[in-house]
C-alpha cells in the first residue's frame, strides 16, 4: 500500500500523526543531511504501522519533504493498516 508522507526533520521528538495537505506528517529528530531524515522517517512509519522496517520502502521523493512510501503487508492485513493510517491522520 502506498502512503504519501510529509517529513519534518529536526523535530524535538519523533512522532507520526496529523495531516499536511493530504499527506501523513512524520516528524523526526534527524536532520536532512545525507538521507538521515528519510531513513528516520521510514523507521517511524514502520513503527507506527506495526511492521518491520524492511516492509517500508521509499517510492518517490528522496530529496523532498514530500515522499511516497510503500508499506508491504499481506492482503489480509490491508484493512487493518488502512484503519491505523486513518487514526494517525486524525493526529492520534
PDB file of C-alpha atoms in Angstrom:
ATOM      1  CA  UNK A   1       0.000   0.000   0.000  1.00  0.00           C
ATOM      2  CA  UNK A   2       1.378   3.410  -0.935  1.00  0.00           C
ATOM      3  CA  UNK A   3       1.241   6.267   1.543  1.00  0.00           C
ATOM      4  CA  UNK A   4       2.089   9.928   0.986  1.00  0.00           C
ATOM      5  CA  UNK A   5       4.068  11.430   3.859  1.00  0.00           C
ATOM      6  CA  UNK A   6       5.388  14.886   4.760  1.00  0.00           C
ATOM      7  CA  UNK A   7       8.702  14.700   6.638  1.00  0.00           C
ATOM      8  CA  UNK A   8       9.546  17.374   9.200  1.00  0.00           C
ATOM      9  CA  UNK A   9      13.243  16.989  10.061  1.00  0.00           C
ATOM     10  CA  UNK A  10      14.830  18.461  13.183  1.00  0.00           C
ATOM     11  CA  UNK A  11      11.788  17.962  15.425  1.00  0.00           C
ATOM     12  CA  UNK A  12      12.178  17.836  19.193  1.00  0.00           C
ATOM     13  CA  UNK A  13      10.854  14.265  19.150  1.00  0.00           C
ATOM     14  CA  UNK A  14       9.900  11.672  16.574  1.00  0.00           C
ATOM     15  CA  UNK A  15       6.155  11.307  16.022  1.00  0.00           C
ATOM     16  CA  UNK A  16       3.736  10.212  13.324  1.00  0.00           C
ATOM     17  CA  UNK A  17       0.335  11.842  13.096  1.00  0.00           C
ATOM     18  CA  UNK A  18      -1.712  14.608  11.573  1.00  0.00           C
ATOM     19  CA  UNK A  19      -2.034  15.861   8.040  1.00  0.00           C
ATOM     20  CA  UNK A  20      -0.221  18.339   5.841  1.00  0.00           C
ATOM     21  CA  UNK A  21      -2.369  18.804   2.733  1.00  0.00           C
ATOM     22  CA  UNK A  22      -3.305  15.163   2.109  1.00  0.00           C
ATOM     23  CA  UNK A  23      -0.075  13.634   3.444  1.00  0.00           C
ATOM     24  CA  UNK A  24       0.627  11.930   6.764  1.00  0.00           C
ATOM     25  CA  UNK A  25       3.009  14.046   8.875  1.00  0.00           C
ATOM     26  CA  UNK A  26       6.173  12.315  10.102  1.00  0.00           C
ATOM     27  CA  UNK A  27       8.288  14.475  12.422  1.00  0.00           C
ATOM     28  CA  UNK A  28      11.800  13.141  13.066  1.00  0.00           C
ATOM     29  CA  UNK A  29      14.694  14.315  15.194  1.00  0.00           C
ATOM     30  CA  UNK A  30      17.257  13.601  12.471  1.00  0.00           C
ATOM     31  CA  UNK A  31      18.424  16.456  10.275  1.00  0.00           C
ATOM     32  CA  UNK A  32      18.035  16.414   6.498  1.00  0.00           C
ATOM     33  CA  UNK A  33      21.672  15.505   5.887  1.00  0.00           C
ATOM     34  CA  UNK A  34      22.790  12.554   3.755  1.00  0.00           C
ATOM     35  CA  UNK A  35      19.417  10.838   3.940  1.00  0.00           C
ATOM     36  CA  UNK A  36      19.283  10.657   7.733  1.00  0.00           C
ATOM     37  CA  UNK A  37      15.825  12.234   7.962  1.00  0.00           C
ATOM     38  CA  UNK A  38      14.468   9.956   5.247  1.00  0.00           C
ATOM     39  CA  UNK A  39      15.770   6.837   6.980  1.00  0.00           C
ATOM     40  CA  UNK A  40      14.385   8.022  10.324  1.00  0.00           C
ATOM     41  CA  UNK A  41      11.016   8.714   8.669  1.00  0.00           C
ATOM     42  CA  UNK A  42      10.859   5.240   7.152  1.00  0.00           C
ATOM     43  CA  UNK A  43      11.641   3.696  10.543  1.00  0.00           C
ATOM     44  CA  UNK A  44       8.984   5.866  12.225  1.00  0.00           C
ATOM     45  CA  UNK A  45       6.347   4.892   9.651  1.00  0.00           C
ATOM     46  CA  UNK A  46       7.203   1.211  10.136  1.00  0.00           C
ATOM     47  CA  UNK A  47       6.865   1.500  13.898  1.00  0.00           C
ATOM     48  CA  UNK A  48       3.610   3.463  13.670  1.00  0.00           C
ATOM     49  CA  UNK A  49       2.149   0.892  11.268  1.00  0.00           C
ATOM     50  CA  UNK A  50       3.307  -2.054  13.347  1.00  0.00           C
ATOM     51  CA  UNK A  51       5.517  -3.587  10.665  1.00  0.00           C
ATOM     52  CA  UNK A  52       9.226  -4.300  10.374  1.00  0.00           C
ATOM     53  CA  UNK A  53      11.436  -1.582   8.931  1.00  0.00           C
ATOM     54  CA  UNK A  54      12.195  -3.693   5.858  1.00  0.00           C
ATOM     55  CA  UNK A  55       8.477  -3.684   4.991  1.00  0.00           C
ATOM     56  CA  UNK A  56       8.598   0.084   4.336  1.00  0.00           C
ATOM     57  CA  UNK A  57      10.385   1.383   1.253  1.00  0.00           C
ATOM     58  CA  UNK A  58      10.788   4.757  -0.415  1.00  0.00           C
ATOM     59  CA  UNK A  59       8.988   5.045  -3.757  1.00  0.00           C
ATOM     60  CA  UNK A  60       9.426   8.747  -4.550  1.00  0.00           C
ATOM     61  CA  UNK A  61      10.803  11.934  -3.034  1.00  0.00           C
ATOM     62  CA  UNK A  62      14.322  11.021  -1.902  1.00  0.00           C
ATOM     63  CA  UNK A  63      15.376  14.680  -1.611  1.00  0.00           C
ATOM     64  CA  UNK A  64      11.967  16.210  -0.919  1.00  0.00           C
ATOM     65  CA  UNK A  65       9.991  16.647   2.285  1.00  0.00           C
ATOM     66  CA  UNK A  66       7.009  15.170   0.440  1.00  0.00           C
ATOM     67  CA  UNK A  67       7.588  11.469  -0.099  1.00  0.00           C
ATOM     68  CA  UNK A  68       5.690   8.381  -1.166  1.00  0.00           C
ATOM     69  CA  UNK A  69       6.414   5.176   0.710  1.00  0.00           C
ATOM     70  CA  UNK A  70       5.284   1.614   0.115  1.00  0.00           C
ATOM     71  CA  UNK A  71       4.165  -0.370   3.169  1.00  0.00           C
ATOM     72  CA  UNK A  72       4.298  -4.044   2.282  1.00  0.00           C
ATOM     73  CA  UNK A  73       1.679  -6.030   4.193  1.00  0.00           C
ATOM     74  CA  UNK A  74      -0.198  -9.202   3.323  1.00  0.00           C
ATOM     75  CA  UNK A  75      -3.511  -8.597   1.587  1.00  0.00           C
ATOM     76  CA  UNK A  76      -5.350  -9.921   4.638  1.00  0.00           C
ATOM     77  CA  UNK A  77      -3.870  -7.128   6.779  1.00  0.00           C
ATOM     78  CA  UNK A  78      -4.515  -4.188   4.425  1.00  0.00           C
ATOM     79  CA  UNK A  79      -7.817  -3.192   6.021  1.00  0.00           C
ATOM     80  CA  UNK A  80      -6.198  -3.067   9.466  1.00  0.00           C
ATOM     81  CA  UNK A  81      -3.380  -0.940   8.055  1.00  0.00           C
ATOM     82  CA  UNK A  82      -5.877   1.432   6.414  1.00  0.00           C
ATOM     83  CA  UNK A  83      -7.689   1.802   9.750  1.00  0.00           C
ATOM     84  CA  UNK A  84      -4.395   2.505  11.567  1.00  0.00           C
ATOM     85  CA  UNK A  85      -3.417   5.112   8.962  1.00  0.00           C
ATOM     86  CA  UNK A  86      -6.817   6.805   9.336  1.00  0.00           C
ATOM     87  CA  UNK A  87      -6.239   7.085  13.098  1.00  0.00           C
ATOM     88  CA  UNK A  88      -2.754   8.512  12.513  1.00  0.00           C
ATOM     89  CA  UNK A  89      -4.073  11.054  10.002  1.00  0.00           C
ATOM     90  CA  UNK A  90      -6.501  12.292  12.636  1.00  0.00           C
ATOM     91  CA  UNK A  91      -3.487  13.145  14.773  1.00  0.00           C
ATOM     92  CA  UNK A  92      -3.611  10.332  17.313  1.00  0.00           C
TER      93      UNK A  92
END
